[in-house]
Short mmCIF file of C-alpha atoms in Angstrom, two decimals:
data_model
loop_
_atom_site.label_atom_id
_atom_site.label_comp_id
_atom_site.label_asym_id
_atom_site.label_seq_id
_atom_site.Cartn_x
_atom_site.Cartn_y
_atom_site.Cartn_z
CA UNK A 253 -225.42 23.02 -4.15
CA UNK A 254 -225.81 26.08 -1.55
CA UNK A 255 -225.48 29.42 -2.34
CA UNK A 256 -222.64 29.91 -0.46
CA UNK A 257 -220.78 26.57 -1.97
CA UNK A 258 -221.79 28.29 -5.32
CA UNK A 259 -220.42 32.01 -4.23
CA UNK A 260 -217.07 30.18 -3.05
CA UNK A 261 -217.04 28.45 -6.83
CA UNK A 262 -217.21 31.56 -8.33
CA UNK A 263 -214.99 33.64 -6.08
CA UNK A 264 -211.94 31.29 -7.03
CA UNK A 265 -213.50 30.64 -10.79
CA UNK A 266 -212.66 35.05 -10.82
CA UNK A 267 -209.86 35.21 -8.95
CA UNK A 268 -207.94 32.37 -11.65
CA UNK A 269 -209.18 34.61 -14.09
CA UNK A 270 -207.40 37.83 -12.38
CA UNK A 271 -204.18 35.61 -11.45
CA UNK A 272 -204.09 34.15 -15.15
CA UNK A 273 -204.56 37.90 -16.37
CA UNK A 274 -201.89 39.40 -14.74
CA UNK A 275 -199.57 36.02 -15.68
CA UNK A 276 -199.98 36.78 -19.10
CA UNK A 277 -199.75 40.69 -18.89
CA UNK A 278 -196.89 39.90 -17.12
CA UNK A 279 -195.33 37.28 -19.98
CA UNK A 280 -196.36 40.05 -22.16
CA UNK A 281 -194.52 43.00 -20.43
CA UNK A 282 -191.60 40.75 -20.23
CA UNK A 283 -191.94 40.03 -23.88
CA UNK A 284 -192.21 43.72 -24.95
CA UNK A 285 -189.66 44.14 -22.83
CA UNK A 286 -187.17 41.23 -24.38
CA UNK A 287 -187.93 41.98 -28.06
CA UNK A 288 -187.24 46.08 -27.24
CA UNK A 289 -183.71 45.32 -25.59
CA UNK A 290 -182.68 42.63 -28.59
CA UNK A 291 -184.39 43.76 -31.79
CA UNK A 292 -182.16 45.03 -33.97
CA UNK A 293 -181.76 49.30 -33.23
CA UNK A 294 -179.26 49.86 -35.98
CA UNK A 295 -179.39 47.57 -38.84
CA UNK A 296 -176.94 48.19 -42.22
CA UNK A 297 -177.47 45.03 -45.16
CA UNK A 298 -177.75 41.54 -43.31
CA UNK A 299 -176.24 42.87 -39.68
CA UNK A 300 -177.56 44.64 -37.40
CA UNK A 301 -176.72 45.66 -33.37
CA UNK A 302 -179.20 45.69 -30.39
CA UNK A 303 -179.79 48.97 -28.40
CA UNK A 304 -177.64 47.57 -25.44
CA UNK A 305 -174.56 46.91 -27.92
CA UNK A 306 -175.42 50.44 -29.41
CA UNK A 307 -175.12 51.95 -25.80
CA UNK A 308 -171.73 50.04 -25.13
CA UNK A 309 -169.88 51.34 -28.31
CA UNK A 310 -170.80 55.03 -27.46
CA UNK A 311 -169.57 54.60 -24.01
CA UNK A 312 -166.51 52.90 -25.58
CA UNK A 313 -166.21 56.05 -27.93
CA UNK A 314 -166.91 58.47 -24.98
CA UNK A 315 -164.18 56.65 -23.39
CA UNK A 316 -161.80 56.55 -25.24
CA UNK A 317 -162.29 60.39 -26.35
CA UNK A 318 -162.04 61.46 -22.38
CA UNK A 319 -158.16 58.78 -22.83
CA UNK A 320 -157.23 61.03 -25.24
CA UNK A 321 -158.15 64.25 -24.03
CA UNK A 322 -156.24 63.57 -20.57
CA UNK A 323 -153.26 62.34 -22.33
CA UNK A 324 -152.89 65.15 -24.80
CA UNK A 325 -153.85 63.51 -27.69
CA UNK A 326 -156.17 65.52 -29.11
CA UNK A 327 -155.92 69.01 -31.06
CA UNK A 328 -156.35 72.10 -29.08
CA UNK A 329 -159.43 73.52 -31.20
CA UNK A 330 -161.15 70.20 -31.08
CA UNK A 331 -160.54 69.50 -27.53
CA UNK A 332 -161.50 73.15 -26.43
CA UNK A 333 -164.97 72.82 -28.80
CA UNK A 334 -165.36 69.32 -27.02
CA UNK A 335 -164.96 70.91 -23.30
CA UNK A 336 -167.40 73.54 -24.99
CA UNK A 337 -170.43 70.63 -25.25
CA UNK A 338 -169.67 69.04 -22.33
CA UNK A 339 -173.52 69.22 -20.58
CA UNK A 340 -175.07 70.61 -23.17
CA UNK A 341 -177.13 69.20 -26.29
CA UNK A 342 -174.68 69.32 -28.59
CA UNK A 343 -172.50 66.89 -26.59
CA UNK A 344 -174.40 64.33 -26.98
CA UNK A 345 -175.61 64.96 -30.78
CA UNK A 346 -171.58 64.68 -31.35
CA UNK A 347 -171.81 61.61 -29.71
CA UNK A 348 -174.68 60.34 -31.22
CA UNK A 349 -173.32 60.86 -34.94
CA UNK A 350 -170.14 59.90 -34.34
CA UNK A 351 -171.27 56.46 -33.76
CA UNK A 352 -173.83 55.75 -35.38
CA UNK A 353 -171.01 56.85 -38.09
CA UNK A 354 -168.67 54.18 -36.75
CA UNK A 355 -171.55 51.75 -36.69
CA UNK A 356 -172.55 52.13 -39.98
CA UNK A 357 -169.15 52.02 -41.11
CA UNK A 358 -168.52 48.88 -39.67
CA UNK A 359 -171.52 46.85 -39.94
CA UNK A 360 -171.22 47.72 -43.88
CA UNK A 361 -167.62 46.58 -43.79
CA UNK A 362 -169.41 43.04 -42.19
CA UNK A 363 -171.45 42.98 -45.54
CA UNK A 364 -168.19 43.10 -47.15
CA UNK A 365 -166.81 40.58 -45.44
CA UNK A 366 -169.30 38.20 -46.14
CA UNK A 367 -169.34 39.10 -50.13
CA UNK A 368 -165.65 38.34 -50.38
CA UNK A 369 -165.12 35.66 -47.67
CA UNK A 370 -162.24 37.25 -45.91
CA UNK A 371 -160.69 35.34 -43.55
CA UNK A 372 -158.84 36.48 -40.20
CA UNK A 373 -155.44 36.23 -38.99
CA UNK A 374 -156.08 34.30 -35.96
CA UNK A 375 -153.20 34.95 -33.87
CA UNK A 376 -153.12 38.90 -34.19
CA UNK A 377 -157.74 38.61 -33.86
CA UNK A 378 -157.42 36.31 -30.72
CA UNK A 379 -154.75 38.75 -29.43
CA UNK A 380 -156.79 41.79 -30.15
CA UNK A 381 -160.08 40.22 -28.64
CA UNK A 382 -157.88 38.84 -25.72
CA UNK A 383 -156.65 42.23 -24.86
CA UNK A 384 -160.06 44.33 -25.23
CA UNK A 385 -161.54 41.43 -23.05
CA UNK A 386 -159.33 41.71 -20.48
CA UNK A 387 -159.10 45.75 -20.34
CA UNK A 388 -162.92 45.37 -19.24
CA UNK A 389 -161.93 42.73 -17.12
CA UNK A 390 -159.81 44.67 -14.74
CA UNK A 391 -162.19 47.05 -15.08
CA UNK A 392 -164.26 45.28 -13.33
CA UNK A 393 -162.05 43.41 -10.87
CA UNK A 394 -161.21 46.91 -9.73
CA UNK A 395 -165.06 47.58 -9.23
CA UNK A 396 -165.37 44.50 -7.21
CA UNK A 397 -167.55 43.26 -9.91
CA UNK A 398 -167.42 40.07 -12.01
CA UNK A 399 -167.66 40.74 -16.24
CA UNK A 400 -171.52 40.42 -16.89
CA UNK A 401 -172.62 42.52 -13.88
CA UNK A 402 -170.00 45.24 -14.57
CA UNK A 403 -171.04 45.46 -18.17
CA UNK A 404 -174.85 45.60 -17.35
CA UNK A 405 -173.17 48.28 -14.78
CA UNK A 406 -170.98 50.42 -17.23
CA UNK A 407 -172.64 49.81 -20.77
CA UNK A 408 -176.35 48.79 -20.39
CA UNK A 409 -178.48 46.73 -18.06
CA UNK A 410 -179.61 44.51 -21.13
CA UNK A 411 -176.18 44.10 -22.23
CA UNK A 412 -175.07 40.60 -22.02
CA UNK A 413 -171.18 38.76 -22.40
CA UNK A 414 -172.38 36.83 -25.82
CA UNK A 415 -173.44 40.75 -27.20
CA UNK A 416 -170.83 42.53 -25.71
CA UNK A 417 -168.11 40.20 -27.15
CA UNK A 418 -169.64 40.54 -30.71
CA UNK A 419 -168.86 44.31 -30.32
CA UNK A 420 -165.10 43.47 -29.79
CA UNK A 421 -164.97 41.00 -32.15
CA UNK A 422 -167.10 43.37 -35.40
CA UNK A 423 -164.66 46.36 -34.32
CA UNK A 424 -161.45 43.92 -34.65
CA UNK A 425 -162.68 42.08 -38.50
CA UNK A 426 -163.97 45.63 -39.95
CA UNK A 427 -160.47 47.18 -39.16
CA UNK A 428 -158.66 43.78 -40.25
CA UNK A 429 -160.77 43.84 -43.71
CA UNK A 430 -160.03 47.68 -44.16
CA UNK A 431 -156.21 47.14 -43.63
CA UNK A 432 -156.13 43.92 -45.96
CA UNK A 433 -157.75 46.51 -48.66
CA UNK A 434 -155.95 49.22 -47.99
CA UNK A 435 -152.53 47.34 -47.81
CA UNK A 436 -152.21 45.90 -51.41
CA UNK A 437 -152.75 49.49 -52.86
CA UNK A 438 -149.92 51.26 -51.15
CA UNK A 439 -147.02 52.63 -53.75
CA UNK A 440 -143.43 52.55 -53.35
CA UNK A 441 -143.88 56.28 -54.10
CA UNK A 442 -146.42 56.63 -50.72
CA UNK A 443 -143.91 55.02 -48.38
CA UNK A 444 -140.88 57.46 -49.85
CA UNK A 445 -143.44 60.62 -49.34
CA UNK A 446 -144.12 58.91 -45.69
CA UNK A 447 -140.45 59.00 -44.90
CA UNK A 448 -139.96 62.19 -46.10
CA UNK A 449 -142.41 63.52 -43.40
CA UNK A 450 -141.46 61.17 -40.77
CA UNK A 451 -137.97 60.07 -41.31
CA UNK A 452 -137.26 60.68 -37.40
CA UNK A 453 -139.52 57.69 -36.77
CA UNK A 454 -138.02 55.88 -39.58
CA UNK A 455 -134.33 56.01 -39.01
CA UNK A 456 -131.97 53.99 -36.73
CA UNK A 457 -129.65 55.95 -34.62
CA UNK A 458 -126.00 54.87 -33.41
CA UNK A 459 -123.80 56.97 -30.52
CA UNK A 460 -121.44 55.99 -28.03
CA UNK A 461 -123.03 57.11 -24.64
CA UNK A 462 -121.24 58.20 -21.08
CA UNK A 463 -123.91 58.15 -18.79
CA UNK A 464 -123.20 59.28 -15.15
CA UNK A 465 -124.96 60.53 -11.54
CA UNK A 466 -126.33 63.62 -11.64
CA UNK A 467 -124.31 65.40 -9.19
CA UNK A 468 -122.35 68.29 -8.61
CA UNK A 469 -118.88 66.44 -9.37
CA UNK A 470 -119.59 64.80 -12.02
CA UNK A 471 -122.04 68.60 -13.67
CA UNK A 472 -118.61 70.33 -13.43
CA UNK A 473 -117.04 67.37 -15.44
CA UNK A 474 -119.81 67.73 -18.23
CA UNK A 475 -119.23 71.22 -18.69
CA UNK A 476 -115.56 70.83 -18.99
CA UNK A 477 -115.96 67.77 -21.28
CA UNK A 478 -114.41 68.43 -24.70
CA UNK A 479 -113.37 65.98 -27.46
CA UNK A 480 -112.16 66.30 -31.08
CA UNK A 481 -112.90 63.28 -32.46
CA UNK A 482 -114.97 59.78 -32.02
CA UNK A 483 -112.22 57.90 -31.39
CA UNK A 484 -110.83 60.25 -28.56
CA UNK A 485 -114.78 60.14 -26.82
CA UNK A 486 -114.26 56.26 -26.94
CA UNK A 487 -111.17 56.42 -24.64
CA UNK A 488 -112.80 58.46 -22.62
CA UNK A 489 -115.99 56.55 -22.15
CA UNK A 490 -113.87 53.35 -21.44
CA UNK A 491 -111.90 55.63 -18.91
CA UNK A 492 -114.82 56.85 -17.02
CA UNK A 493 -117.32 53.78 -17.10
CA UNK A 494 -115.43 50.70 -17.98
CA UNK A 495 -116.94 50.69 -21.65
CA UNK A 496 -117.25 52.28 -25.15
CA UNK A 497 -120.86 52.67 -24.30
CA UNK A 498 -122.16 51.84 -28.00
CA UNK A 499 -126.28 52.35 -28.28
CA UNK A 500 -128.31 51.50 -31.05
CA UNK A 501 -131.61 52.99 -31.10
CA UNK A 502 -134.29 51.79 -33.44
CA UNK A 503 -137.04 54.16 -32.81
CA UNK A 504 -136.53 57.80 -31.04
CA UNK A 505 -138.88 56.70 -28.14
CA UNK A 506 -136.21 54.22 -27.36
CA UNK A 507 -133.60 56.94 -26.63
CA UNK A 508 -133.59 58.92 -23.31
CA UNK A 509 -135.46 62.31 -23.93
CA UNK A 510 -132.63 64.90 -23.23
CA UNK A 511 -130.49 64.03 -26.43
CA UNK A 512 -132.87 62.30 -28.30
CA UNK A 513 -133.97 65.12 -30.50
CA UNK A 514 -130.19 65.79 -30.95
CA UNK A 515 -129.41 62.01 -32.43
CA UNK A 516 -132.39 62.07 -34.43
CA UNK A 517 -131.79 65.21 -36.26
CA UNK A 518 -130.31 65.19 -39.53
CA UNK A 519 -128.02 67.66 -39.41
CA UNK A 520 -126.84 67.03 -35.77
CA UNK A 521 -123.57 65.55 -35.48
CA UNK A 522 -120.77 65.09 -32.98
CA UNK A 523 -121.01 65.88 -29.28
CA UNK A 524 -123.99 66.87 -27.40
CA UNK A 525 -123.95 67.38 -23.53
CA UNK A 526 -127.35 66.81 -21.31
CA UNK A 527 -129.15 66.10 -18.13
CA UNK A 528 -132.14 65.02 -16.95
CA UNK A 529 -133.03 64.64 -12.93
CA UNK A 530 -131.41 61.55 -11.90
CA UNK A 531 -128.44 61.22 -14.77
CA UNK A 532 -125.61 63.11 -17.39
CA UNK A 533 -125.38 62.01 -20.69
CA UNK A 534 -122.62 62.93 -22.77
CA UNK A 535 -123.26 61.60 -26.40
CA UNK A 536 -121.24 61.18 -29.21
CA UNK A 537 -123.56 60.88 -33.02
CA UNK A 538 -122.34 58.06 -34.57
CA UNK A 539 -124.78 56.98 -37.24
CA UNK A 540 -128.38 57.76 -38.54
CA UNK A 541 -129.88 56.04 -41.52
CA UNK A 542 -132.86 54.49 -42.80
CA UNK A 543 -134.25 51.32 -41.07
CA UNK A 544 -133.95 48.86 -43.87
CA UNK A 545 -133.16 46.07 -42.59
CA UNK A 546 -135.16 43.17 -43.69
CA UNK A 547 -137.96 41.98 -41.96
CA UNK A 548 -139.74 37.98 -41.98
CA UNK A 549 -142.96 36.56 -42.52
CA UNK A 550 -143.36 33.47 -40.23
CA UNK A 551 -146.58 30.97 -39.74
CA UNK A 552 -146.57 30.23 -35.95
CA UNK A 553 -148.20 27.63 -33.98
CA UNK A 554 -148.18 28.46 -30.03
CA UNK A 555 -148.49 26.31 -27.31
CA UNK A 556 -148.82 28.09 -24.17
CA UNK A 557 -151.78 26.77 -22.30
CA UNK A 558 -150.21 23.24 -20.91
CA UNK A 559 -146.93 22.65 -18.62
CA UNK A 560 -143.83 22.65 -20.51
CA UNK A 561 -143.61 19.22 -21.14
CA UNK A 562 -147.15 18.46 -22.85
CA UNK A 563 -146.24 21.82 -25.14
CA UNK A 564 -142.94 20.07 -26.58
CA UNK A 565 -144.89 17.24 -26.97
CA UNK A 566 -148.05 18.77 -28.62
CA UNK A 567 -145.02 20.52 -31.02
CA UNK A 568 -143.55 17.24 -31.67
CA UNK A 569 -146.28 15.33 -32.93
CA UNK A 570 -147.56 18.26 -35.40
CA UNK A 571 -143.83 18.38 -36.65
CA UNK A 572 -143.70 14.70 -37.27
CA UNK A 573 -147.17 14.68 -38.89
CA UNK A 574 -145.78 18.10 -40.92
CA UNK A 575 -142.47 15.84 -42.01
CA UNK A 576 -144.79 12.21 -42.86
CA UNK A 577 -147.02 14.52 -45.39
CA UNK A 578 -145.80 16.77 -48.52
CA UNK A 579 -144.19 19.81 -46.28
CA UNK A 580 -145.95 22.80 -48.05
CA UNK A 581 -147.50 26.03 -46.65
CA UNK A 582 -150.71 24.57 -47.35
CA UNK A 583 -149.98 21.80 -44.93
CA UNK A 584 -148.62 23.90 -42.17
CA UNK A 585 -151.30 26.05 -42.19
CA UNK A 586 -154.21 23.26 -42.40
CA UNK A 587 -152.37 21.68 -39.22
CA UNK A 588 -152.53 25.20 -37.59
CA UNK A 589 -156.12 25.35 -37.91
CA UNK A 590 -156.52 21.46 -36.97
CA UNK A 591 -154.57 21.34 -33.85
CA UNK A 592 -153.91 24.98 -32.60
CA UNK A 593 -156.12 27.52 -32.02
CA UNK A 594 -153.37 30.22 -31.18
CA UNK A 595 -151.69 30.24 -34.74
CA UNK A 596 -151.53 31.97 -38.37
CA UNK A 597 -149.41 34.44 -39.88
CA UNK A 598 -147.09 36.86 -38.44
CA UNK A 599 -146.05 39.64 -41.24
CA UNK A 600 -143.11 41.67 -40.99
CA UNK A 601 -141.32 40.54 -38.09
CA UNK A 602 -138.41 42.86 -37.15
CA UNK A 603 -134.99 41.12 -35.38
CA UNK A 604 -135.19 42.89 -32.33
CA UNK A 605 -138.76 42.37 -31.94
CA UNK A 606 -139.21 39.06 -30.46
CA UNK A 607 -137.36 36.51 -28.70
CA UNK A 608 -133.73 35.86 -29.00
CA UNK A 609 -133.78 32.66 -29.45
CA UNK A 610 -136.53 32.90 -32.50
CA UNK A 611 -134.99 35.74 -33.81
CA UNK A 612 -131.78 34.08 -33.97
CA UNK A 613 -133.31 31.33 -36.02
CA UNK A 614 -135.76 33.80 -37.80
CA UNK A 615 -133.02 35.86 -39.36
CA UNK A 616 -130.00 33.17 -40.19
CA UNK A 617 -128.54 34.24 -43.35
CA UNK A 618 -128.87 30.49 -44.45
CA UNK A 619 -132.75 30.26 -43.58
CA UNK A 620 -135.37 30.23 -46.71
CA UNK A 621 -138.82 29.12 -47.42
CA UNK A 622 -139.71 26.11 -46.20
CA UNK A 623 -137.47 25.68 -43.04
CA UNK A 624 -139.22 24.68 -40.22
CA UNK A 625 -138.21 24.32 -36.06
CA UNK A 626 -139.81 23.96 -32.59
CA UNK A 627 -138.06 26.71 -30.35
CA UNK A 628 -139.07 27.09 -26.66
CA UNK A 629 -139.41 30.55 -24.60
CA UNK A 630 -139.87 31.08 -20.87
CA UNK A 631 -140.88 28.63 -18.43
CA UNK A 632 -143.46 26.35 -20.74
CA UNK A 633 -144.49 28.11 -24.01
CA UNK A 634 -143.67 26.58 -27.22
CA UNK A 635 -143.45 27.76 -30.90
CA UNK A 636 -143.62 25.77 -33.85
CA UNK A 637 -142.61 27.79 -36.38
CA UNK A 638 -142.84 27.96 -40.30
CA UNK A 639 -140.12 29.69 -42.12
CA UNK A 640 -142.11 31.61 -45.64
CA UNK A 641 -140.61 34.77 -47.21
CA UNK A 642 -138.73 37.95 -46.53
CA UNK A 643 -141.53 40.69 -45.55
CA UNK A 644 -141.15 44.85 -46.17
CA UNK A 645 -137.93 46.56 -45.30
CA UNK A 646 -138.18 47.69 -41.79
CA UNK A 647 -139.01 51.28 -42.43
CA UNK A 648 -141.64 50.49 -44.23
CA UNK A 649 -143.22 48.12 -41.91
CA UNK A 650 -143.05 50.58 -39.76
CA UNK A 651 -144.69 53.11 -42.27
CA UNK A 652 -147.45 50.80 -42.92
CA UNK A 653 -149.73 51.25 -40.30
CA UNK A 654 -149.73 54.62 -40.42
CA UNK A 655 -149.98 55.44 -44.20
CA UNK A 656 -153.21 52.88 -44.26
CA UNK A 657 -154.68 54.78 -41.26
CA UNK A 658 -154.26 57.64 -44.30
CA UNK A 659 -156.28 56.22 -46.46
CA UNK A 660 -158.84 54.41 -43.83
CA UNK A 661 -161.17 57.50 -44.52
CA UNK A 662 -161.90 57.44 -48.81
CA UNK A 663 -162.05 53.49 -48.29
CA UNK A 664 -164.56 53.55 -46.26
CA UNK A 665 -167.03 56.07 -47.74
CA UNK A 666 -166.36 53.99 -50.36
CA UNK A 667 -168.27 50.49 -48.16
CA UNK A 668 -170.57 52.94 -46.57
CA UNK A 669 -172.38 54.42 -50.03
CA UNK A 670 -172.78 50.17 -50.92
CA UNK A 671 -175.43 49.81 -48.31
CA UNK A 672 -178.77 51.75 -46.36
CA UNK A 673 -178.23 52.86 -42.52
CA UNK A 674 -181.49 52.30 -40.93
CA UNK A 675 -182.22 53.15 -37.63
CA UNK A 676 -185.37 52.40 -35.33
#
């Protein structure tokens, strides 16, 4: 062999050795660079999050604290001491702690979970994870953007849809676990010391209502509007608008802001004249009590995803395969989980909550456990519904939420002191 065939030989034998060398510094950069991004970053018991998923749920936090500071939500002090940080160290610490707080917290709660083998409500999860998903979704369809790109965008560039999802879904089951636990504790005596605080979110209010234009003939017949008695504002509210003008107002939100403060207060009663821009309300107090009527717990199978026709059909069958077995809860709910994916239990249904047509059925004096009927809303969607028990009174479904949000905090010190926070 020549000496040049020989120098050609080992020109290529060292420059494989120099493409193979950077092939494999390469696989191991990328490596490195794979098990930094998806090794655990914050790991509490058996679960753990990846840096990118850490980086998502303090945006998320960030977020939502910059929601609530535009809308109002949050106390003066704290809100001033927040606008305080911004830019500075201490912004971010406050950041930082608060979640790897809610982190901890909630990745402890998934230890929990898995001890006691709690399972979800379906519908209210899937609704919950349906929602979140789609709030980042139109996030991103309004930054031109499809889902994974505007996530690596907004949250972190390792962030993928699998991870991100498993955020949504861990924040969802810890709070559905803590409200389970925190539920079957609560007193008669709590929810009476609730309503005693909050009885203006609480109470029902009845009035007979004029409402007119705002304008300058019908201002000068507001302020010479005078009546004795109900019945007397009743003959004038069918003389000036056709009708008696009854209202029924379940929650003061409902009720237009100028007299709603006036029909919710106790000691209120009678007439009360307002305006806002566009109308004139003149108001006569009929009624305010406690909201206790009774409320329904209902298993519910939806079928919304096919036409109309296939839905009814889809019902059908499940009802006659409900009827040919031994009609029990137990039965219901094991075709639920067989056949629809959309289904469980919906507690404390209030009568002017959902559909006519369900709530019609729903609260018939002569319905009890057991009962069971296919009733059809809208266009296509059909419910298969499972008649169970009488829930809370309505004020105290009401109460509910917020008197567990109470107690959220000692619970969950509680969880947290079970397991070690470890942090890379």
């Amino acid at each position: 062999m020549s000496k040049k065939n020989m120098r050609i030989k080992k020109g290529n034998k060292k420059h494989l050795i120099i493409l193979s060398s950077i092939f494999f510094v390469f696989l191991f950069v990328c490596f490195l660079s794979y098990y930094k991004n998806n090794r655990w970053f914050i790991k509490v018991g058996n679960h753990s999050i990846n840096k990118a998923q850490y980086d998502m749920w303090r945006t998320m936090i960030e977020d939502d604290f910059i929601d609530e500071l535009n809308s109002g939500d949050i106390s003066d002090d704290f809100a001033d001491l927040a606008i305080d940080k911004i830019g500075e160290e201490n912004y971010n610490e406050y950041f930082d702690l608060r979640t790897n707080m809610e982190v901890y917290t909630t990745l402890a709660i998934l230890n929990e979970i898995d001890s006691n083998k709690f399972e979800l409500n379906n519908i209210e999860s899937n609704e919950k994870l349906t929602e979140k998903f789609e709030k980042i979704n139109q996030e991103a369809y309004s930054s031109d953007l499809d889902f994974n790109s505007y996530i690596k965008y907004k949250y972190s560039k390792n962030l993928n849809e699998q991870d991100a999802i498993d955020i949504l879904q861990y924040q969802i089951v810890s709070h559905d676990y803590l409200y389970s636990l925190v539920k079957d504790d609560i007193t008669d005596n709590d929810y009476e010391e609730y309503y005693k605080e909050h009885n203006e979110k609480l109470d029902i209010a009845e009035a007979y209502v004029i409402t007119l234009e705002n304008n300058d003939d019908n201002l000068e017949l507001m302020k010479n509007f005078s009546v004795s008695s109900e019945q007397e504002f009743i003959n004038k509210a069918i003389e000036l608008q056709g009708s008696d003008g009854f209202m029924k107002y379940y929650t003061e939100s409902e009720c237009p802001s100028s007299f709603s403060s006036f029909l919710f207060l106790k000691s209120s009663s009678g007439l009360d004249k307002s305006n806002d821009k566009d109308y004139i309300y003149l108001v006569w107090k009929h009624d305010l009590y406690r909201y206790d009527e009774k409320t329904v717990n209902a298993y519910i199978m939806m079928f919304v995803d096919g036409d109309a026709s296939d839905n009814l059909n889809n019902a059908n069958n499940i009802l006659d395969e409900f009827n040919s077995g031994n009609k029990t809860k137990e039965f219901f709910i094991a075709l639920s989980e067989k056949y629809a994916g959309n289904s469980g239990l919906l507690e404390n249904i209030r009568e002017h909550d959902t559909y006519t047509n369900i709530s019609d059925w729903l609260f018939d004096e002569k319905r009890g456990h057991g009962d069971v009927t296919i009733q059809a809303y809208g266009k296509s969607d059909v419910y298969l519904i499972y008649w169970d028990s009488y829930g809370l009174d309505a004020w105290k479904a009401i109460s509910l939420d917020r008197i567990i949000n109470d107690k959220f905090d000692d619970i969950q010190k509680v969880i947290r002191d079970k397991y070690e926070f470890r942090r890379r």
